[in-house]
DNA sequence: TCGTCTTACGAGAAGCGTAAGAATT
DNA sequence: AATTCTTACGCTTCTCGTAAGACGA
C-alpha cells in the first residue's frame, strides 16, 4: 500500500488505460504495469481487469479509500511545512464565485486597509475544491458556499486533517426566472412548485444538492460545467432552465433585465458562506481571517 | 512522507531513542538513523533534536498527523481485504468491559442460538481501541461505551474510514461510594457536589471525560491503568476514590456489600453502548450485528 | 569513557527502461 | 493486423548492515 503505487492505481483507473497513465505520470507503460502488479501482489488480489481496463470489486473498494488517503497525506505534509514556514506578506485566497459576494469582498478590502503591506492573490475554485486547496497548502484561506438549512454548517469533504470552518455570511435564496416565466410576478415560490420545471445543473448550484434538500425531480434542462454567474444568468434568460442563487447575487448591475429573481419561501433554506483555514500562525493571514469572520 | 519512514518516526519519538526503536522494529540503529535522515531531508526540516531525542515543533506537528494517517492506511487495507474475503463462521468481537453488559451479552446469546455454527471469539479492549480494531480488521464487530448526554452519539476517533456506529443501550449513571461515605443514604447526587472528592482515574471512566462534562475539579486520588470492574470496586470500597459507572454494573452479585451506588441526578448524563462495524458482507456477522442493535 | 547517534562503504534488493512476447479486439 | 498489456533482462538507484567515527553526558 505504498502511496506511490496508490497514485499510479488511481491514475490508471481514471484513464482506463496503462499507457495513458504512464504518459500522465512520466513513466513507461512497462513501469506502470509493474507497479500495478506490485500493488496487486501486495494485497494478494486482482485490482484491475485488463482489456478493457476497469477496476474489480476490490479495486473499486480501494479507489474509494485511495483518494481521501492521498489527500490526507498531502495535507499532512503541507501542514508540517506550513507550521515551519516563516510568515509572509502574501495571502493566497481560494474562493468559489458565489462565496466572494460584494459584502465579503468589502470586508476583505477593509482588512487589507489595516494591513497595507499585504499582497493578496485570489483564485476561484469549485465548492468541493476549496477545502482541499487549503488542506494541501495551495491556499491560506478558503471561502466556500453552499445551500443549507438556516444556521447549519456546510458539509465539507472529510479527511482533510485539522481545519477550521467559520460561518461568514448567510442570505436568502431566490429562483432566477426568465422575464417571460409565468411565476415572475410572484412575491415568493416554493421549490415544490418548480419540481417539474427545467433546471440548470452547474457547480454553482448542483441539482443533486437541490434534490437532497427538496425531494426528487428538478430535471436538468442544460448542464453547464462552468462557474461564471454571468453566463448562467444568460442561460436562464434564454430559457434553458432555472437556477437557485443567493438573493444579492441577483441585484443590478449583475442581473440582466431579462432575468427576474423570486424569493424561495419553502423549504426554509439559506445560502451560506464559510471561511476555511488551517491553524494559522499569528500574522497577516490570521488578521484577515479574523476580519472576515468578525 | 513514505509511511514506512513515518512508522519509524513515531516509534523513535515514542521511545525517545533510535536504538530502542531499532530493537522494536527489527532494524539496526544505523538503518533508523538513515530513515530519520531521509524523512527530514524529504521535508527539508529537522524533526528530532538529538541527545536527548525529542521532537522539534515541526516533528510534534508531524506526530499529530502520523498516527491517524497510518491508522487510516491500515484501515483501508483491511477494508479491501475484508470485502474480498470469503464469509467465515467466525465472529471476532472486541468489547470494552462496560459495553458487554448482562443485557448485551444476553442479546448476543440469543443471536448465537439462531446461528448455531457460529464461533465467537471475544476480546476486551479499551474504549479508544475498539474503533481501531474494527477498522484494521482485527475484529468484525466492536462494542464501545462512554458517557454522553442522553441520545448523543459517542465521540469516536475520526479518520478510521467508513464505519457504522449504532446505539445499542443506554442506562443511567451511579456514583460508587464506599459504605461509610456520608452521601451513602442519598437517593441521588449531583456531580457538582463531588467535585472536591477524590476520584479514581481509570480507562473505564477517565476523569478527563468527567471534567469535560461536569466542569473542572475531580482530583485523582488513584490512577488505575486497568479495566477490571471488580478491582475498581475494591478500590472504591477501600476509600481510594469514587467512580461513575452505569447503574446495572453495580447490582449484585458484582457489587461488594461495602460499595453503595447512588444515582447521578445532574448533569443529565447516561452510559451509552454503541456497536461498531465496517460494511459487513451478508452472513453471520451481519445477522449478529442486526440482533444486537435490534 | 561510555553510550548513542552519524557516516562510509559494500552487498543485496528494488525499480525503471528497452525490447521482445502474448493476448484481445 | 493493430493496439495494449506482460515479461525478460540489464542498469541504476535505494536501502540495509557492518564498522568506524563523532558527539555528549
Short mmCIF file of N, CA and C in Angstrom, two decimals, chain B residues 95-104 127 143-154 167-174 203-206 209-210 213 229 243-250 264 267-274:
data_model
loop_
_atom_site.label_atom_id
_atom_site.label_comp_id
_atom_site.label_asym_id
_atom_site.label_seq_id
_atom_site.Cartn_x
_atom_site.Cartn_y
_atom_site.Cartn_z
N UNK B 95 -14.80 -5.84 22.71
CA UNK B 95 -15.74 -5.11 23.56
C UNK B 95 -15.02 -4.51 24.75
N UNK B 96 -15.41 -3.32 25.13
CA UNK B 96 -14.92 -2.73 26.37
C UNK B 96 -15.66 -3.41 27.52
N UNK B 97 -15.06 -3.45 28.70
CA UNK B 97 -15.66 -4.19 29.81
C UNK B 97 -17.07 -3.72 30.14
N UNK B 98 -17.31 -2.42 30.10
CA UNK B 98 -18.63 -1.92 30.48
C UNK B 98 -19.62 -1.96 29.32
N UNK B 99 -19.14 -2.26 28.12
CA UNK B 99 -20.07 -2.33 26.98
C UNK B 99 -20.79 -3.67 26.96
N UNK B 100 -20.09 -4.71 27.37
CA UNK B 100 -20.70 -6.04 27.33
C UNK B 100 -21.45 -6.28 28.64
N UNK B 101 -22.54 -5.55 28.80
CA UNK B 101 -23.36 -5.70 30.00
C UNK B 101 -24.12 -7.01 29.92
N UNK B 102 -24.78 -7.36 31.02
CA UNK B 102 -25.58 -8.59 31.03
C UNK B 102 -26.62 -8.56 29.92
N UNK B 103 -27.22 -7.39 29.73
CA UNK B 103 -28.26 -7.27 28.71
C UNK B 103 -27.70 -7.53 27.31
N UNK B 104 -26.57 -6.89 27.02
CA UNK B 104 -25.98 -7.06 25.69
C UNK B 104 -25.49 -8.49 25.52
N UNK B 127 -11.80 1.64 25.63
CA UNK B 127 -12.77 2.39 24.82
C UNK B 127 -12.18 2.99 23.55
N UNK B 143 -17.80 -3.26 20.39
CA UNK B 143 -18.77 -2.68 21.32
C UNK B 143 -18.00 -1.71 22.23
N UNK B 144 -18.31 -0.44 22.10
CA UNK B 144 -17.66 0.55 22.96
C UNK B 144 -18.67 1.20 23.84
N UNK B 145 -18.19 1.84 24.90
CA UNK B 145 -19.09 2.56 25.78
C UNK B 145 -18.50 3.91 26.09
N UNK B 146 -19.35 4.75 26.64
CA UNK B 146 -18.90 6.07 27.03
C UNK B 146 -20.03 6.81 27.71
N UNK B 147 -19.70 7.97 28.26
CA UNK B 147 -20.70 8.78 28.95
C UNK B 147 -21.02 9.99 28.09
N UNK B 148 -22.30 10.16 27.83
CA UNK B 148 -22.73 11.28 26.99
C UNK B 148 -24.06 11.81 27.50
N UNK B 149 -24.50 12.93 26.94
CA UNK B 149 -25.86 13.42 27.20
C UNK B 149 -26.82 12.44 26.54
N UNK B 150 -28.04 12.30 27.10
CA UNK B 150 -28.97 11.31 26.56
C UNK B 150 -29.16 11.45 25.05
N UNK B 151 -29.09 10.32 24.35
CA UNK B 151 -29.30 10.24 22.90
C UNK B 151 -28.16 10.82 22.08
N UNK B 152 -27.15 11.40 22.70
CA UNK B 152 -25.99 11.84 21.94
C UNK B 152 -25.20 10.62 21.49
N UNK B 153 -24.59 10.70 20.31
CA UNK B 153 -23.71 9.60 19.91
C UNK B 153 -22.38 9.68 20.66
N UNK B 154 -21.70 8.56 20.75
CA UNK B 154 -20.35 8.57 21.32
C UNK B 154 -19.43 9.32 20.38
N UNK B 167 -26.38 2.88 18.21
CA UNK B 167 -26.65 2.82 19.64
C UNK B 167 -27.24 1.47 20.00
N UNK B 168 -26.76 0.88 21.07
CA UNK B 168 -27.21 -0.45 21.48
C UNK B 168 -27.94 -0.38 22.82
N UNK B 169 -27.47 0.45 23.70
CA UNK B 169 -28.10 0.54 25.02
C UNK B 169 -27.71 1.86 25.68
N UNK B 170 -28.62 2.33 26.51
CA UNK B 170 -28.32 3.49 27.34
C UNK B 170 -28.85 3.22 28.73
N UNK B 171 -28.08 3.55 29.75
CA UNK B 171 -28.61 3.42 31.10
C UNK B 171 -28.10 4.55 31.98
N UNK B 172 -28.78 4.74 33.10
CA UNK B 172 -28.43 5.84 33.99
C UNK B 172 -27.10 5.58 34.67
N UNK B 173 -26.57 6.63 35.24
CA UNK B 173 -25.28 6.55 35.91
C UNK B 173 -25.46 6.55 37.43
N UNK B 174 -24.54 5.90 38.08
CA UNK B 174 -24.47 5.99 39.54
C UNK B 174 -23.04 6.32 39.93
N UNK B 203 -9.36 3.82 32.75
CA UNK B 203 -9.91 3.81 31.39
C UNK B 203 -11.41 3.54 31.37
N UNK B 204 -11.94 2.91 32.43
CA UNK B 204 -13.38 2.64 32.49
C UNK B 204 -14.16 3.94 32.53
N UNK B 205 -13.60 4.94 33.16
CA UNK B 205 -14.28 6.23 33.26
C UNK B 205 -13.21 7.28 33.48
N UNK B 206 -12.59 7.73 32.39
CA UNK B 206 -11.46 8.66 32.52
C UNK B 206 -11.91 9.98 33.14
N UNK B 209 -12.76 12.90 30.84
CA UNK B 209 -14.11 12.93 30.28
C UNK B 209 -15.10 13.54 31.26
N UNK B 210 -14.95 13.17 32.53
CA UNK B 210 -15.83 13.71 33.57
C UNK B 210 -15.70 15.22 33.66
N UNK B 213 -17.49 17.00 30.96
CA UNK B 213 -18.95 17.01 31.06
C UNK B 213 -19.45 17.79 32.27
N UNK B 229 -13.48 -4.34 36.49
CA UNK B 229 -14.51 -3.67 37.30
C UNK B 229 -14.42 -4.11 38.76
N UNK B 243 -16.03 6.63 41.71
CA UNK B 243 -16.08 6.44 40.26
C UNK B 243 -17.52 6.44 39.81
N UNK B 244 -17.74 6.88 38.58
CA UNK B 244 -19.06 6.89 37.98
C UNK B 244 -19.18 5.65 37.09
N UNK B 245 -20.26 4.91 37.26
CA UNK B 245 -20.46 3.68 36.49
C UNK B 245 -21.91 3.60 36.03
N UNK B 246 -22.17 2.76 35.02
CA UNK B 246 -23.56 2.53 34.65
C UNK B 246 -24.27 1.79 35.78
N UNK B 247 -25.55 2.13 35.97
CA UNK B 247 -26.28 1.65 37.14
C UNK B 247 -26.24 0.12 37.27
N UNK B 248 -26.48 -0.58 36.16
CA UNK B 248 -26.62 -2.03 36.29
C UNK B 248 -25.29 -2.75 36.42
N UNK B 249 -24.19 -1.99 36.31
CA UNK B 249 -22.90 -2.63 36.59
C UNK B 249 -22.71 -2.77 38.09
N UNK B 250 -23.59 -2.12 38.84
CA UNK B 250 -23.44 -2.09 40.30
C UNK B 250 -24.59 -2.80 41.01
N UNK B 264 -26.81 9.42 39.80
CA UNK B 264 -26.39 10.77 39.44
C UNK B 264 -27.60 11.49 38.88
N UNK B 267 -25.22 16.59 36.17
CA UNK B 267 -25.97 16.85 34.94
C UNK B 267 -26.61 15.58 34.39
N UNK B 268 -27.53 15.78 33.48
CA UNK B 268 -28.28 14.67 32.91
C UNK B 268 -27.38 13.92 31.93
N UNK B 269 -26.86 12.80 32.40
CA UNK B 269 -25.92 12.03 31.58
C UNK B 269 -26.33 10.56 31.58
N UNK B 270 -25.91 9.85 30.57
CA UNK B 270 -26.17 8.41 30.50
C UNK B 270 -24.91 7.67 30.08
N UNK B 271 -24.92 6.39 30.39
CA UNK B 271 -23.88 5.49 29.89
C UNK B 271 -24.42 4.88 28.61
N UNK B 272 -23.68 5.03 27.53
CA UNK B 272 -24.17 4.59 26.23
C UNK B 272 -23.24 3.54 25.65
N UNK B 273 -23.84 2.54 25.05
CA UNK B 273 -23.08 1.48 24.38
C UNK B 273 -23.38 1.56 22.89
N UNK B 274 -22.34 1.50 22.08
CA UNK B 274 -22.54 1.51 20.63
C UNK B 274 -21.86 0.32 19.99
#
